[in-house]
Short mmCIF file of C-alpha atoms in Angstrom, two decimals:
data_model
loop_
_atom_site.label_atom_id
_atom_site.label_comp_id
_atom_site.label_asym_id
_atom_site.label_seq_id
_atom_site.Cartn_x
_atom_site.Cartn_y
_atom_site.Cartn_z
CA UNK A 1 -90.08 -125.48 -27.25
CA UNK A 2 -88.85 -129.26 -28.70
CA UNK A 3 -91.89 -131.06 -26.38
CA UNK A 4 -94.13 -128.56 -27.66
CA UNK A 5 -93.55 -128.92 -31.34
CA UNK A 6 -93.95 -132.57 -30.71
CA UNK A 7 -96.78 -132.43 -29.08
CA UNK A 8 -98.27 -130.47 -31.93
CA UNK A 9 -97.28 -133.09 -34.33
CA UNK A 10 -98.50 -136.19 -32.21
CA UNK A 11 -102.03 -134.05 -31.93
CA UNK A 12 -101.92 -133.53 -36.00
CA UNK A 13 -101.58 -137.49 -36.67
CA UNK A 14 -104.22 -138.26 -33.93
CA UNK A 15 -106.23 -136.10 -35.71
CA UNK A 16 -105.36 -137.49 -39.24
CA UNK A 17 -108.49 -140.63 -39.71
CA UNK A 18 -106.85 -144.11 -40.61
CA UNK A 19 -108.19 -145.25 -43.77
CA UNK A 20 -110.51 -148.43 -43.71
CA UNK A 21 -109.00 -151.94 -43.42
CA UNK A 22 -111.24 -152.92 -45.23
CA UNK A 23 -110.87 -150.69 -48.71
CA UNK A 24 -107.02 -151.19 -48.20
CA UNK A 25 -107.31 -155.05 -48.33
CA UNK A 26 -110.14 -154.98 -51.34
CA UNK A 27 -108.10 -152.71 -53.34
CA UNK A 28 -104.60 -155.11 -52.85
CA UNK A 29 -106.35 -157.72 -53.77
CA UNK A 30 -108.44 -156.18 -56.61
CA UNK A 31 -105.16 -155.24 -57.97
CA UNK A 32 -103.94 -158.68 -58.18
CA UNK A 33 -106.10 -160.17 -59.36
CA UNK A 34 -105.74 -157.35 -62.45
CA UNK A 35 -102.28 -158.31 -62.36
CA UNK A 36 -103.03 -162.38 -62.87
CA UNK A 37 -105.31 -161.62 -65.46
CA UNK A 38 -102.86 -160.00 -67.19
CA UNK A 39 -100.38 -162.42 -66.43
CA UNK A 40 -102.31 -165.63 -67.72
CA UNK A 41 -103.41 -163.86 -70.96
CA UNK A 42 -99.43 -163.05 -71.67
CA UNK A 43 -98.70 -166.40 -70.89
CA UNK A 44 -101.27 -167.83 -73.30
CA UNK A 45 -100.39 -165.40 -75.98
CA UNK A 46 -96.71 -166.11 -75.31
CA UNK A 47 -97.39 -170.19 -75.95
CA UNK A 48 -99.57 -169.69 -78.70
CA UNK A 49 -97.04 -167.70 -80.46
CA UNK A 50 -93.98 -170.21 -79.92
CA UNK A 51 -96.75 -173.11 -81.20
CA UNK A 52 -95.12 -174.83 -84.61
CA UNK A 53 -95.34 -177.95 -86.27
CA UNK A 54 -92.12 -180.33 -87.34
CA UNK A 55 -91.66 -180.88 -91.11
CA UNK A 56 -94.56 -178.45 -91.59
CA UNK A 57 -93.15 -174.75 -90.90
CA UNK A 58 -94.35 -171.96 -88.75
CA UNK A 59 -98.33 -171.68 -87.33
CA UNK A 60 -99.88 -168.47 -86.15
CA UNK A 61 -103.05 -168.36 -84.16
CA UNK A 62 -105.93 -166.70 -85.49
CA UNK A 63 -108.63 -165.08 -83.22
CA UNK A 64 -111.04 -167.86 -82.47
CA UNK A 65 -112.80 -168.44 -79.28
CA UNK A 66 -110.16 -169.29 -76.03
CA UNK A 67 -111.53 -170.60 -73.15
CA UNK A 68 -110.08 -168.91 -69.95
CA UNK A 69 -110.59 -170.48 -66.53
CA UNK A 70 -111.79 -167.30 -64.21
CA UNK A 71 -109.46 -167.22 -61.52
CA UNK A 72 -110.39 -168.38 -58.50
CA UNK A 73 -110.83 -165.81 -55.16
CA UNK A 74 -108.12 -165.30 -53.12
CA UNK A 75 -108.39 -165.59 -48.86
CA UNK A 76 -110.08 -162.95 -47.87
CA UNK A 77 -110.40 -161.84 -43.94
CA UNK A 78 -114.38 -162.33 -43.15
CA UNK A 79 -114.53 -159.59 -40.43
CA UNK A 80 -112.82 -156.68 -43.32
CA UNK A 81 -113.48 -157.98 -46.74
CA UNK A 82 -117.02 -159.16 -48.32
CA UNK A 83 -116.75 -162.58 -50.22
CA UNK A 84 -115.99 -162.28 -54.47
CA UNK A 85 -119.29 -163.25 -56.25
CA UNK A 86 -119.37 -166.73 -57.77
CA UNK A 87 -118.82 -166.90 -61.31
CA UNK A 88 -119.79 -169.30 -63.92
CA UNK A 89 -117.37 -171.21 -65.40
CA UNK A 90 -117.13 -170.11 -69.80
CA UNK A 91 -117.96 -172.59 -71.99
CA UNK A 92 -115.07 -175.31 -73.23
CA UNK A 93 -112.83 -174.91 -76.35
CA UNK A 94 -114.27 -176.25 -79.22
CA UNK A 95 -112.87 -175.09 -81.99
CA UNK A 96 -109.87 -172.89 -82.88
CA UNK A 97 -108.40 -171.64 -86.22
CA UNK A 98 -104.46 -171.50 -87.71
CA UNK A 99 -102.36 -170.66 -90.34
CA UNK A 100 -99.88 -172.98 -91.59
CA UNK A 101 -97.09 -172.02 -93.81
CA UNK A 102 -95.32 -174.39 -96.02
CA UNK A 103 -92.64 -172.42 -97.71
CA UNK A 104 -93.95 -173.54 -101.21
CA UNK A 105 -97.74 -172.64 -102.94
CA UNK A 106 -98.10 -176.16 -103.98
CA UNK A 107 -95.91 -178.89 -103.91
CA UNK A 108 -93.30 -179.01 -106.89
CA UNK A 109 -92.93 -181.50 -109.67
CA UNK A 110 -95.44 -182.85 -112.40
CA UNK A 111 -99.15 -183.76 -111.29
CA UNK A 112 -101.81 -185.63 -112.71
CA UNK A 113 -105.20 -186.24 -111.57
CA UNK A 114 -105.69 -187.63 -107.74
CA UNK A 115 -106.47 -191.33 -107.03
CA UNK A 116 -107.70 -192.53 -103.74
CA UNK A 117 -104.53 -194.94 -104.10
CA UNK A 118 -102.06 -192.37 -103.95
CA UNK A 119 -104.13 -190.80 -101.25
CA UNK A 120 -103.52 -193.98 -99.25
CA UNK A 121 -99.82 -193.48 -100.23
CA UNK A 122 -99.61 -189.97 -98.67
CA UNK A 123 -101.09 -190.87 -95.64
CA UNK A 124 -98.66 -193.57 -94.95
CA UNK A 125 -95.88 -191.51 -95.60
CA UNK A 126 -97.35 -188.96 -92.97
CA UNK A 127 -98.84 -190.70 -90.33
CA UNK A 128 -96.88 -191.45 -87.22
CA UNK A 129 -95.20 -195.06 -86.61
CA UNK A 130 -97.86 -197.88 -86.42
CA UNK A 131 -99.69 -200.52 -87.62
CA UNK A 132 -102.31 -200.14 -90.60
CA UNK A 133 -105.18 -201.57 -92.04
CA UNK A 134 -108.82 -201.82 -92.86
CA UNK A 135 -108.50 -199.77 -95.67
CA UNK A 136 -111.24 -198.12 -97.88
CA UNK A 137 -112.07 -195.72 -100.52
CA UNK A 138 -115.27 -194.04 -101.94
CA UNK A 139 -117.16 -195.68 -104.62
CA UNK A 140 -115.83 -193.92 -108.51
CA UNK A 141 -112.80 -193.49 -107.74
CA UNK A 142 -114.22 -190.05 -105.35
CA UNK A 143 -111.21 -188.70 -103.40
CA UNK A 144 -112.20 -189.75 -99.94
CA UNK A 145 -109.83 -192.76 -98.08
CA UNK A 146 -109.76 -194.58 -94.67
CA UNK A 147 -107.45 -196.97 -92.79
CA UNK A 148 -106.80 -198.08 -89.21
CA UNK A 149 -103.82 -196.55 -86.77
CA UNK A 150 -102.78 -198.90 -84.40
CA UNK A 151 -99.70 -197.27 -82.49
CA UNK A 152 -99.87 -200.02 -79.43
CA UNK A 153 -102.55 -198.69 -77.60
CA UNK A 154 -105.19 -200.54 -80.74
CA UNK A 155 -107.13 -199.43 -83.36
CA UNK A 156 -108.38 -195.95 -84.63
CA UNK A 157 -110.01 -195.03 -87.62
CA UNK A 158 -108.42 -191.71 -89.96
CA UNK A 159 -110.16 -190.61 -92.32
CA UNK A 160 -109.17 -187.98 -95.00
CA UNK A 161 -111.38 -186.41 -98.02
CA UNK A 162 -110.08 -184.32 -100.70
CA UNK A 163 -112.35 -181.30 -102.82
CA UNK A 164 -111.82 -178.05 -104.80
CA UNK A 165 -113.81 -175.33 -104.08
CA UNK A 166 -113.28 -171.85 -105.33
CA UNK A 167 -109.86 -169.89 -104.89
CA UNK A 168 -109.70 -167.54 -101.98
CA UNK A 169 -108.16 -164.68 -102.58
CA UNK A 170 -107.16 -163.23 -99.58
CA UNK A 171 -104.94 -166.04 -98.07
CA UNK A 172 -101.11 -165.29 -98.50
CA UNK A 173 -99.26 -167.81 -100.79
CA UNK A 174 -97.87 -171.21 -99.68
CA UNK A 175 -100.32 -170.66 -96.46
CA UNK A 176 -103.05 -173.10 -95.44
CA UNK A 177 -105.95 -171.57 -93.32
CA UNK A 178 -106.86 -174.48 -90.67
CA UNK A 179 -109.84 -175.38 -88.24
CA UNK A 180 -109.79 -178.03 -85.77
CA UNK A 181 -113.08 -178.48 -84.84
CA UNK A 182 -113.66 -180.94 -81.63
CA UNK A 183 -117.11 -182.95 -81.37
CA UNK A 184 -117.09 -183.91 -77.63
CA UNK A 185 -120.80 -184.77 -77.60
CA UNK A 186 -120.71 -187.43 -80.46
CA UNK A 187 -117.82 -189.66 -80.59
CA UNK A 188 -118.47 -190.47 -84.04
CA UNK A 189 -117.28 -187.10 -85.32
CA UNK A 190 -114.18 -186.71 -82.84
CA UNK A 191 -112.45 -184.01 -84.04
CA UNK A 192 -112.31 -182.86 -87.83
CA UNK A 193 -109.53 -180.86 -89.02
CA UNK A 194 -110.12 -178.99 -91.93
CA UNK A 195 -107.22 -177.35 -94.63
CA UNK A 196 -107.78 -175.21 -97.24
CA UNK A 197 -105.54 -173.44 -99.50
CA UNK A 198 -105.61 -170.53 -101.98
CA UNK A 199 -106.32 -172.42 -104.88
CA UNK A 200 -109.41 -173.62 -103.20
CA UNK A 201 -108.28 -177.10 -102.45
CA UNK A 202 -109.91 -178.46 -99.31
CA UNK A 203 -108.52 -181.52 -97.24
CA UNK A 204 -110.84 -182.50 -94.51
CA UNK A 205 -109.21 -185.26 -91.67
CA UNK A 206 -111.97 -187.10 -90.04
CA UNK A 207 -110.68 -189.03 -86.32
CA UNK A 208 -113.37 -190.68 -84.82
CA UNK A 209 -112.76 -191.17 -81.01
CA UNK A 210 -115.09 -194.52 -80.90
CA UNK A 211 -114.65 -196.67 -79.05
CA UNK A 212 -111.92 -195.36 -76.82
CA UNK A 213 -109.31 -192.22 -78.69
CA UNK A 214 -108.66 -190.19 -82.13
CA UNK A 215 -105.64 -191.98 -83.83
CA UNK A 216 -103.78 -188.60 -84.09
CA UNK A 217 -103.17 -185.64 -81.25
CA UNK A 218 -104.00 -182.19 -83.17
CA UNK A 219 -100.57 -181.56 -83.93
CA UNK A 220 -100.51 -184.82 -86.07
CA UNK A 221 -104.06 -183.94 -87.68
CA UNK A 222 -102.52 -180.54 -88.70
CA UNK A 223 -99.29 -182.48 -89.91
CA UNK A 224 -101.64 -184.49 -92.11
CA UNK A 225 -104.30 -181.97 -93.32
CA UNK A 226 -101.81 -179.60 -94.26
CA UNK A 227 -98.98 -181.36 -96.12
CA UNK A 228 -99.11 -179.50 -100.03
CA UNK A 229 -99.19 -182.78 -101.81
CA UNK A 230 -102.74 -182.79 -101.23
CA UNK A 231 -105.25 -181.81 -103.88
CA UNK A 232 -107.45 -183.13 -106.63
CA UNK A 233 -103.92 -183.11 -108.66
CA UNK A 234 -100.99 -184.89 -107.06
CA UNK A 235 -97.55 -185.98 -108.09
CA UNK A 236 -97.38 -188.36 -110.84
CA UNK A 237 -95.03 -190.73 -108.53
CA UNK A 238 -97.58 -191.06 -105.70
CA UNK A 239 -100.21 -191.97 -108.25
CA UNK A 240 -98.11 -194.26 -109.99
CA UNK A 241 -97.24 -195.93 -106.69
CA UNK A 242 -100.75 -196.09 -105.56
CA UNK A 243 -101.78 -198.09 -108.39
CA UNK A 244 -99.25 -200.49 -107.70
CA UNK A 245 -99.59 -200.75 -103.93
CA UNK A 246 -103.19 -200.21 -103.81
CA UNK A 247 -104.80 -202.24 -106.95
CA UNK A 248 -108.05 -203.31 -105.48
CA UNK A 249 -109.08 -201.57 -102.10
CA UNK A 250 -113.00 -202.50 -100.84
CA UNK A 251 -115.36 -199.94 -101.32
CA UNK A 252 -116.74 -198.06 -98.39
CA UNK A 253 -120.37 -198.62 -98.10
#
């Protein structure tokens, strides 16, 4: 009675069809790479959240457009599994968008109207260690400055521009909306960071990459762009000490 009921059962999983190799091996590997996807977009969603600036306060990461690398195929065995089609690589980052928050809508104290000297002023008090020079400054007094980085690697031109536009309405208090926008075709334009703020003041950081590198990393650009001291208005003791300091600065052509 025992050898017959397992002979039944031996003839029952003879009968029973193994599934393909083939669909078992596709569908493992399908799966991970579902599972990697998933895993590289938490891990990039996990950096850009913990992303912050020092001195300047918290940054969030708007929706812009992220390149992702497509992952490449894993081994597959020729005789079960057919080969992954190719796929074209997406096109490179070239520009993404942030908030920065600065704990304060504008800086505090008294302000009077800009002057490209106490522009000059600011930026010295916010660029990174290094030596400066070939400054310059719009013609009329227009709030738009340049000077020379060198941090030991030579020189590298910053420039910075200040406007007001309109205000914009929908950004939350003490926030500045940022771009960084990378030219990698001309090294003339480099990358441009761009800051605006509520009250529709504009600061636009120019970093040429000619002949060799930008003078700043983006962090540092951000740093710069989005300090609130900035703005057609600025404290009366960076104005005062720009006039001092900065006298008589040649006019850029």
């Amino acid at each position: 009675m025992t050898e017959d009921l397992r002979a039944l059962l031996r003839a029952d999983l003879y009968a029973e069809r193994p599934p393909p190799l083939g669909d078992v091996v596709g569908a493992a590997i399908r799966d991970g790479r579902r599972l990697r996807r998933k895993r590289r977009l938490g891990v990039f969603g996990t950096f850009a959240a913990m992303i912050a600036l020092a001195g300047v306060g918290a940054v969030v990461l708007r929706d812009g457009p992220v390149a992702v690398r497509p992952q490449a195929p894993a081994a597959l065995p020729p005789q079960n599994v057919p080969a992954a089609p190719a796929t074209a690589p997406m096109a490179a980052l070239k520009a993404r968008t942030l908030t920065v928050h600065s704990g304060t809508e504008r800086a505090d104290g008294n302000r009077t109207k800009a002057t490209s000297g106490a522009m000059l002023v600011l930026m010295l008090q916010l660029l990174p260690p290094g030596r400066t020079s070939h400054y310059g400054v719009a013609a009329d007094d227009d709030l738009h400055v340049q000077l020379s980085l060198d941090d030991g690697r030579g020189p590298a031109m910053i420039r910075v521009a200040v406007a007001r536009n309109a205000p914009v309405g929908d950004k939350p208090p003490g926030a500045a909306f940022v771009t960084i926008s990378e030219h990698s075709a001309d090294c003339r334009l480099g990358t441009t960071v761009d800051a605006q703020w509520p009250d529709g003041t504009l600061v636009e950081v120019d970093l040429p990459a000619c002949p060799g590198r930008p003078a700043l990393t983006p962090d540092e650009a951000v740093r710069l762009a989005a300090d609130p001291r900035w703005g057609v208005t600025m404290a009366e003791d960076l104005v005062a000490e720009g006039t001092q300091r900065f006298p008589a600065v040649p006019v850029l052509g």
